[in-house]
XYZ file of C-alpha atoms in Angstrom:
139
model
C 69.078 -24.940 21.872
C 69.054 -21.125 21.131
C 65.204 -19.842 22.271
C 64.445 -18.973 18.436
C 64.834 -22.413 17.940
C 63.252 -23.793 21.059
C 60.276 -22.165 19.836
C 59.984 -23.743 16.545
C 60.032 -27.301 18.099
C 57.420 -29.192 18.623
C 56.871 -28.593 22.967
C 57.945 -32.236 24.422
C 58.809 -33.446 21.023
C 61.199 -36.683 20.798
C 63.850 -36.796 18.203
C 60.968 -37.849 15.306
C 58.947 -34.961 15.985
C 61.317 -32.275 16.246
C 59.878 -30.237 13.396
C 59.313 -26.427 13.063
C 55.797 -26.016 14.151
C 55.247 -24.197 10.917
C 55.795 -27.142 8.901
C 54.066 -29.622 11.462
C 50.737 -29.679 9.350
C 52.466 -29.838 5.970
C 54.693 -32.444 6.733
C 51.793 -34.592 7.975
C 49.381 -34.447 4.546
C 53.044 -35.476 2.683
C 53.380 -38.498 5.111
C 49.407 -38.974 4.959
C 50.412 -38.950 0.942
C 53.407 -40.918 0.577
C 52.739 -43.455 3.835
C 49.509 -44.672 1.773
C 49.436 -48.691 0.697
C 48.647 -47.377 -2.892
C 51.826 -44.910 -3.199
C 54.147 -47.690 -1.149
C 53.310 -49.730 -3.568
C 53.276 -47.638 -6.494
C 56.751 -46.021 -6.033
C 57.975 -49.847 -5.134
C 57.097 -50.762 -8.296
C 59.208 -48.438 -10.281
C 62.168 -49.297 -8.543
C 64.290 -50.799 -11.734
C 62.925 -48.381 -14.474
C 59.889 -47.005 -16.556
C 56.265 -48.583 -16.138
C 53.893 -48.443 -18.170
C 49.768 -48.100 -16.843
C 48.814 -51.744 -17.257
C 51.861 -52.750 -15.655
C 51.628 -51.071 -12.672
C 47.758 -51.852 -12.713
C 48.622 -55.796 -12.702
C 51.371 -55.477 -10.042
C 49.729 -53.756 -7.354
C 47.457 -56.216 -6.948
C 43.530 -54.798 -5.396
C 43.849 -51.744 -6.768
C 41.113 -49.949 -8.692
C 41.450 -48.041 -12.184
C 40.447 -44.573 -10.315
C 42.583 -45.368 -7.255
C 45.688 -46.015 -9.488
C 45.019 -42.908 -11.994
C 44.903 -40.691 -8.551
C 47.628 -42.010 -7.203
C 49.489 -41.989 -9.923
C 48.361 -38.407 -10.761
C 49.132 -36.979 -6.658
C 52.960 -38.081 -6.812
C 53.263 -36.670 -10.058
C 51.715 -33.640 -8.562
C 54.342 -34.088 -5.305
C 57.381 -34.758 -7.664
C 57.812 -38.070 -6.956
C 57.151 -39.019 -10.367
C 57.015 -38.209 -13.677
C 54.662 -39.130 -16.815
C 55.841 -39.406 -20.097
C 53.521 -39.435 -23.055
C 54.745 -40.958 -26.514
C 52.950 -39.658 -30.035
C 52.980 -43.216 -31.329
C 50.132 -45.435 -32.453
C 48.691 -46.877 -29.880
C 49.369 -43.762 -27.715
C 52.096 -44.825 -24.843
C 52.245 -43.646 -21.140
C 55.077 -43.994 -18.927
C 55.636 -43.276 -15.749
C 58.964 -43.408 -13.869
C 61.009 -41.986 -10.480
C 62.085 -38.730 -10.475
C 65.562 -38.005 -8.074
C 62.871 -37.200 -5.684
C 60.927 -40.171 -5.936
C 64.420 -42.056 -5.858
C 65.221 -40.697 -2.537
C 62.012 -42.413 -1.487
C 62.071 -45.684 -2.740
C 64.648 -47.412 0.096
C 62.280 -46.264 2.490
C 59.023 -47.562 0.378
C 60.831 -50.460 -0.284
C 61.875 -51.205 3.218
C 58.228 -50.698 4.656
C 56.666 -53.152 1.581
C 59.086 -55.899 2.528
C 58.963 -55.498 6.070
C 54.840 -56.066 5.461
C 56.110 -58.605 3.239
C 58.222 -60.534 5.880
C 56.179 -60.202 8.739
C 52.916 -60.483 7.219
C 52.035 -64.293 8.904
C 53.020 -63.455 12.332
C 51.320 -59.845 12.095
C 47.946 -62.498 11.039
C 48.448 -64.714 13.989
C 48.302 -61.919 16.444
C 45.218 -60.728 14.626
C 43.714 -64.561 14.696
C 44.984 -64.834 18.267
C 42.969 -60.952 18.953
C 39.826 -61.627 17.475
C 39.369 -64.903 18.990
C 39.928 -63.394 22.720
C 37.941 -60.846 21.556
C 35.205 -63.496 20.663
C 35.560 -65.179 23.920
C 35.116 -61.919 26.032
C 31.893 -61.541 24.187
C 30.660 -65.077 25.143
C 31.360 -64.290 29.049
């Protein structure tokens, strides 16, 4: 590693972290942004086309009007995204991936059905934590 470089990097960085340090605090608000439940599950949900609001409102389930509109409204603002808006009667809003967004979704995707698989063992081991912490309490 040439010492320009070496001095970009991360000191004692692994292989994941090897980022100039110039970037380090950028790179962190767009995984803060894109590593969210809401924009997993968001971008998930536009993996086989155009959505429209109320569809995407009804599929990710425990989401709030406001939460959805921001979400929806900070990956547009990130490119991952876009909104269309139709002149018809009732007015019509789409939103869809943009190549961006596509580069994205395997990795969404992956991390919503890896949730999706593991989800009853990751609930036992919460079950199973709680209750020793419960009994620890009681000693």
């Amino acid at each position: 590693m040439t010492t320009e470089i070496a001095r970009l990097v991360t000191p004692g960085a692994d292989a994941c972290g090897r980022l100039p340090v110039e970037h380090g605090e950028f790179v962190r608000q767009i995984l803060d942004r894109v590593g969210d439940k809401w924009s997993l599950l968001v971008i998930a949900n536009l993996h086989d086309g155009p959505r429209r609001y109320s569809y995407l409102q009804q599929a990710v389930t425990g989401i709030s009007q406001r939460m959805l509109t921001l979400t929806l409204r900070q990956l547009g603002e990130d490119g991952l995204i876009a909104r269309t808006a139709y002149a018809e009667m009732p007015p019509r809003v789409e939103y869809t991936l943009t190549p961006l967004g596509e580069s994205f979704l395997q990795v969404a995707t992956s991390l919503v059905q890896w949730a999706s698989t593991h989800h009853g063992e990751i609930r036992q081991h919460r079950t199973r934590a709680l209750a020793e912490t419960d009994q620890g309490e009681l000693n």
